Structures are given as structure tokens and as C-alpha cells.
CSV table of C-alpha atoms in Angstrom, one decimal:
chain,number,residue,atom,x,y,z
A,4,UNK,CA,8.4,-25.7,8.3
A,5,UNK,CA,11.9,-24.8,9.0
A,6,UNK,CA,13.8,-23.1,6.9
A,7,UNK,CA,17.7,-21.1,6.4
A,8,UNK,CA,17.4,-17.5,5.4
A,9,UNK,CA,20.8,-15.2,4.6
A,10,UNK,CA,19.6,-12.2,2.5
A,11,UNK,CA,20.7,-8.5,1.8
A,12,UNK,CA,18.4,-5.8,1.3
A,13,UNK,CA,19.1,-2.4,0.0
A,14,UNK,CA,16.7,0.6,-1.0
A,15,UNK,CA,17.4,3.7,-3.1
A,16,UNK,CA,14.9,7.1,-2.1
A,17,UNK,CA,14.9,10.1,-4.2
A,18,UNK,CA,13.0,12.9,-1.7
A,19,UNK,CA,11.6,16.1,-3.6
A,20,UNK,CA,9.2,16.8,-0.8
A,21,UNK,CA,8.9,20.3,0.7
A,22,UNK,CA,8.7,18.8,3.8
A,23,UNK,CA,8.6,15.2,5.6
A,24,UNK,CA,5.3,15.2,7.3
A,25,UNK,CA,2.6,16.6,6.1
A,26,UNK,CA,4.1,17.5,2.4
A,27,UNK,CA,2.5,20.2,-0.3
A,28,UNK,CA,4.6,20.1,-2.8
A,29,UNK,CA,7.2,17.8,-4.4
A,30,UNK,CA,7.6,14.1,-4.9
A,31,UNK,CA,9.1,10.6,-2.9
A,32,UNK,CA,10.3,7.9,-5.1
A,33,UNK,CA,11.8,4.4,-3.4
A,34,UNK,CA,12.7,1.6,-4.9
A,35,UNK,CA,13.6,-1.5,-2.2
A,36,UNK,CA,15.1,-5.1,-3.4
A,37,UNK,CA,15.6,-7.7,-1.2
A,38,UNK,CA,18.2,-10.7,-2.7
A,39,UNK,CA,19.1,-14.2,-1.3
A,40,UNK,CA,22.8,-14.2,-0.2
A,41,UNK,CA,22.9,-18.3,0.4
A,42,UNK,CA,19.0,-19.1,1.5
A,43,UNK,CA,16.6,-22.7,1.5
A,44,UNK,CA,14.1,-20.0,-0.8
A,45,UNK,CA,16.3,-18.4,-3.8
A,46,UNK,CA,13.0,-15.6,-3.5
A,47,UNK,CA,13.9,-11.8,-5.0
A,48,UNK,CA,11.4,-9.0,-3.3
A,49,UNK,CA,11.3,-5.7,-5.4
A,50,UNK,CA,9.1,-2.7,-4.6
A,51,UNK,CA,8.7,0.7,-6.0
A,52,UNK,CA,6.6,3.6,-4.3
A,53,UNK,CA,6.0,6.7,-5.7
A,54,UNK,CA,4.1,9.7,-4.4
A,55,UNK,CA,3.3,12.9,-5.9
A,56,UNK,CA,1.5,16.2,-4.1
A,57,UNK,CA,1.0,19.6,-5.5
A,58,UNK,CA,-1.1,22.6,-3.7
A,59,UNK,CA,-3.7,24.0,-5.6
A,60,UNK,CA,-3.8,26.6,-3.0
A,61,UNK,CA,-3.9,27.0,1.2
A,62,UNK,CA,-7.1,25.0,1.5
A,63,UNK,CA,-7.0,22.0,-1.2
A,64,UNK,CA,-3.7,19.8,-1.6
A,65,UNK,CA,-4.1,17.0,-4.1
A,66,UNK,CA,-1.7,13.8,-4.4
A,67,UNK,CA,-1.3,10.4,-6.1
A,68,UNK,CA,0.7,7.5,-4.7
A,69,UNK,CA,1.5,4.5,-6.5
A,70,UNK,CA,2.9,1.0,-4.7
A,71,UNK,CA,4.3,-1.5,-6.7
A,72,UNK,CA,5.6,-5.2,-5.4
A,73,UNK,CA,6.9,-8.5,-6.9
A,74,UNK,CA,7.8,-11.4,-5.3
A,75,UNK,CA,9.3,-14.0,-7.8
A,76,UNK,CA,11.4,-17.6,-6.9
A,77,UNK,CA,14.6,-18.6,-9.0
A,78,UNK,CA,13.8,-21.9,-8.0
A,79,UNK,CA,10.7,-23.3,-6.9
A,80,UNK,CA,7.4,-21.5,-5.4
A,81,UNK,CA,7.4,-19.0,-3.2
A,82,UNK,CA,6.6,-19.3,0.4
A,83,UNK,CA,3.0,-18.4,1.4
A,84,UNK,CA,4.7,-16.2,4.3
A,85,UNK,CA,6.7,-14.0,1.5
A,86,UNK,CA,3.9,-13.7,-0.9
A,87,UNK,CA,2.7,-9.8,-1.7
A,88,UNK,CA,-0.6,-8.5,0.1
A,89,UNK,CA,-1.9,-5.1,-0.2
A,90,UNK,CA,-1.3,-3.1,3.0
A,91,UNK,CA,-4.4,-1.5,4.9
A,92,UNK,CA,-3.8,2.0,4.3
A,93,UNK,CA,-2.9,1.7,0.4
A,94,UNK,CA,-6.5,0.0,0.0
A,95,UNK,CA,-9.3,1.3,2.8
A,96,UNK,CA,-12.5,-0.4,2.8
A,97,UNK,CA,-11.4,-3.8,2.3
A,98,UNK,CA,-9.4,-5.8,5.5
A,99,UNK,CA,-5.7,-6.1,5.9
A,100,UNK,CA,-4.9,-9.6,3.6
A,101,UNK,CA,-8.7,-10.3,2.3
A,102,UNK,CA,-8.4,-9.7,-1.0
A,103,UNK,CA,-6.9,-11.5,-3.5
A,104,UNK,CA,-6.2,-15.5,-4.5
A,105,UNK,CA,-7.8,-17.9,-2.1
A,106,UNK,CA,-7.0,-21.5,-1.8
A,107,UNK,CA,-9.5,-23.0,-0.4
A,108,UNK,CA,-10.5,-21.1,2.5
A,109,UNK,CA,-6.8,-19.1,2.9
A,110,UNK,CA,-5.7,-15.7,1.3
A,111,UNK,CA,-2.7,-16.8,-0.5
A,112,UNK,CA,-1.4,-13.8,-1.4
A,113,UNK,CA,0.2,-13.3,-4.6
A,114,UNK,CA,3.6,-12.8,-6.6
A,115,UNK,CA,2.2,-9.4,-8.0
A,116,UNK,CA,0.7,-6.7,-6.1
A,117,UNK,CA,-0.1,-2.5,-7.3
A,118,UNK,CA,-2.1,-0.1,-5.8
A,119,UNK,CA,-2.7,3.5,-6.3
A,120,UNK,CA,-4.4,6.2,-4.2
A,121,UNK,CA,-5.8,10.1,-5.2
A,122,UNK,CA,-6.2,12.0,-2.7
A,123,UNK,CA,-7.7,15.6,-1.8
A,124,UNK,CA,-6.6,17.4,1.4
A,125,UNK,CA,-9.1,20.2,2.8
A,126,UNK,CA,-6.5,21.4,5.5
A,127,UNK,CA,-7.8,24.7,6.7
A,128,UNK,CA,-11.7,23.6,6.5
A,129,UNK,CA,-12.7,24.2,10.4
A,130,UNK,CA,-11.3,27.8,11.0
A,131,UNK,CA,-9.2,27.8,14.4
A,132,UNK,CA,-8.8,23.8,14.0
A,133,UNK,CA,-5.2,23.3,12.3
A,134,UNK,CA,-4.4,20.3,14.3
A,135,UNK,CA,-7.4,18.5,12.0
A,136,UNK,CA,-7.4,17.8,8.3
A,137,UNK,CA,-10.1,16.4,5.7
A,138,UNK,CA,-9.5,14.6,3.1
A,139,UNK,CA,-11.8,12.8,0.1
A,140,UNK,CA,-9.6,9.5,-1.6
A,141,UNK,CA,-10.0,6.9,-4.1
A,142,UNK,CA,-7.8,3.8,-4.0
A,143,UNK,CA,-7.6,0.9,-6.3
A,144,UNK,CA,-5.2,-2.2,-6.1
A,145,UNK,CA,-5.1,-5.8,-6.9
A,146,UNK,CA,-3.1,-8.8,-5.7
A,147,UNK,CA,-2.3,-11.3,-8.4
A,148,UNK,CA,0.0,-14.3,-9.5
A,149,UNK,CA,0.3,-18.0,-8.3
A,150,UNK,CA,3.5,-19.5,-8.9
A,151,UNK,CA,2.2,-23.0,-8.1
A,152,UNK,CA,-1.5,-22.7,-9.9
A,153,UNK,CA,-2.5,-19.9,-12.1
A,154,UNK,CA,-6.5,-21.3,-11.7
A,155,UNK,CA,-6.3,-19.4,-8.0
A,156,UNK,CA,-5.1,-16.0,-9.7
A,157,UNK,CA,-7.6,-13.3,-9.1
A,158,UNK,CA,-7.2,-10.6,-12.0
A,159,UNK,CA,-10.3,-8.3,-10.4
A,160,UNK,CA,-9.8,-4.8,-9.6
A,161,UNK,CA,-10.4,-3.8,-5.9
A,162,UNK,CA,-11.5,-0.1,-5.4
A,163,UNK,CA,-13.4,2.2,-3.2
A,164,UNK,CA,-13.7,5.9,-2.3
A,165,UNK,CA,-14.0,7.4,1.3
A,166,UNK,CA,-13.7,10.2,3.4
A,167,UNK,CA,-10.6,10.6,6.1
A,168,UNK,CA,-9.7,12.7,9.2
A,169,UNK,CA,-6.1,13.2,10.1
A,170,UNK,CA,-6.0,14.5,13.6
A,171,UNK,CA,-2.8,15.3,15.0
A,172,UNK,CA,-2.4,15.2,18.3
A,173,UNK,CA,-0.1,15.7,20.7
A,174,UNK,CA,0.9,12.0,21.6
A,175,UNK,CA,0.9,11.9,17.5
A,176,UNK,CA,-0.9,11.5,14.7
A,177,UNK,CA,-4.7,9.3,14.1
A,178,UNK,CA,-6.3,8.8,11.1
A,179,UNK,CA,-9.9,7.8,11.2
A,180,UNK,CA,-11.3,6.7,7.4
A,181,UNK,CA,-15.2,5.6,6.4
A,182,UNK,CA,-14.8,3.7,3.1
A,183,UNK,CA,-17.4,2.4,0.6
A,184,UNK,CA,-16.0,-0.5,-1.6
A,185,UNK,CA,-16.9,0.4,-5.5
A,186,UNK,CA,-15.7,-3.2,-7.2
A,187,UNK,CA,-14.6,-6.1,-5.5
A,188,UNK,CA,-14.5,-9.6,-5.8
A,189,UNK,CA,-17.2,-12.3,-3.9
A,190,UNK,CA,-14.4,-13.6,-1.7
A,191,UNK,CA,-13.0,-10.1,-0.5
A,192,UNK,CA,-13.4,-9.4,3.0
A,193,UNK,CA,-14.6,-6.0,3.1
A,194,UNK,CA,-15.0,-3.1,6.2
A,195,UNK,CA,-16.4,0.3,6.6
């Protein structure tokens, strides 16, 4: 349908990191809020991520992220396009928008969405290879919440555990990933 959308956004960041890309040591906190100025859909976003890496030593960096959205109406339901799914790369193993409510035959999303991700990074594990990390991960996350029926909510905790290569190259960085889902739901759409 059509609709009029006038909104302001704003995002606060709090950057402890010893460095932007490819961090060690330290810790990233955002918070992100989007509001309705004068809008058809009175909808308020929020979203908090958090991550957190410490070096045990040269060869073995460990870190936890955590991601954190709401979507929420001061009026009526909120629009499918505007509901919360769990990005790709904050829950491998299971596709892009396949998990969560369904109605009927559609994700739906939801107004509540979390996920959290541990992670071990084997830098220096191919001697002469520094352009090429390993890492080991764990990630959980859920997608939850239907405004307009609570009998589609899906309360079931996606996980799975994997093993990654970051290769960084010079046109930039890949990321390859095999992932094994540990729980999931009958509807999810999973992939390896």
C-alpha cells in the first residue's frame, strides 16, 4: 500500500576498541532509535549492539556480541516491511528472514528480535599466512512478538556452532562460514 513516512533517526556509539578492523582488545556499544516526526505508521525502532574482545594472547582472541531490536506501534500494528529479522551474519546456519513467526506460508518477522555470538579467533594458525584467520563461533537468536496475533509468536531458541575463515584480501575482506544448526524450530529455513 502507500503510505507517508517523515522520521528522524539518531544513534549514540561508545568505541573502546584498540583498533577498527580487526579489534583485540576493548569494547563497541551503539544504541540507534528511529522516531516518527508526522508519519501514516506512529512505529519507534530501537536497537542496542554491544561487542566485547579481549586477547588471551598472539594466537587466540575471544569475543561476545550481543544485538538487541524492538520494533513497537503507538497506534496500530506494525507494518510487515518494519518488522525485526535477525541479520545473516548475527545467526549463521539458518537463511537471511527464515526463522521466526510465520503466517501462513510468510516470515512475518517480529516486534522483538536478540541475538548473541562467542567467538574464538586463531589468527596466527598457518605460519607465513597473516592475511587468513580461523575462527570457531556459537550464535543464538530469536525473533518474537506479533502485535496483531500473539498465536503466530515463536518463543524457540535458534542456535548453532560453526567454523569461519576470514581472508583478507586485497580487493577486501571474505568471510567463508560452515554452520551446523543445534535447535531450531520445524519452520526454520536452515543452510550449511
Amino acid at each position: 500500500g502507500d503510505y507517508f513516512e517523515n522520521l528522524i533517526s539518531y544513534g549514540i556509539t561508545l568505541n573502546k576498541l584498540d583498533q577498527n578492523f580487526q579489534p583485540t582488545d576493548g569494547y563497541l556499544t551503539s544504541f540507534n532509535q528511529t522516531l516518527p516526526i508526522y508519519s501514516d505508521d506512529s512505529t519507534i525502532e530501537n536497537s542496542l549492539r554491544m561487542s566485547k574482545y579481549h586477547s588471551l594472547n598472539d594466537s587466540l582472541i575471544l569475543s561476545a556480541k550481543l544485538y538487541l531490536k524492538t520494533v513497537n506501534s503507538l497506534d496500530d500494528n506494525v507494518r510487515v516491511s518494519k518488522r525485526v529479522y535477525i541479520p545473516s551474519s548475527r545467526l549463521r546456519g539458518f537463511e537471511s528472514g527464515g526463522i521466526g513467526p510465520k503466517d501462513g506460508s510468510q516470515y512475518i518477522g517480529g516486534n522483538y528480535g536478540s541475538a548473541t555470538n562467542l567467538n574464538s579467533t586463531l589468527p596466527k594458525l598457518l605460519n607465513g599466512y597473516e592475511n587468513i584467520d580461523f575462527n570457531l563461533f556459537l550464535d543464538a537468536a530469536n525473533v518474537f512478538g506479533v502485535d496483531y496475533d500473539s498465536s503466530l509468536d515463536s518463543s524457540k531458541l535458534r542456535s548453532s556452532v560453526g567454523f569461519g575463515v576470514d581472508w583478507f584480501t586485497v580487493i577486501g575482506p571474505l568471510n567463508f562460514s560452515i554452520a551446523q544448526p543445534i535447535t531450531k524450530a520445524d519452520t526454520d529455513k536452515t543452510e550449511s
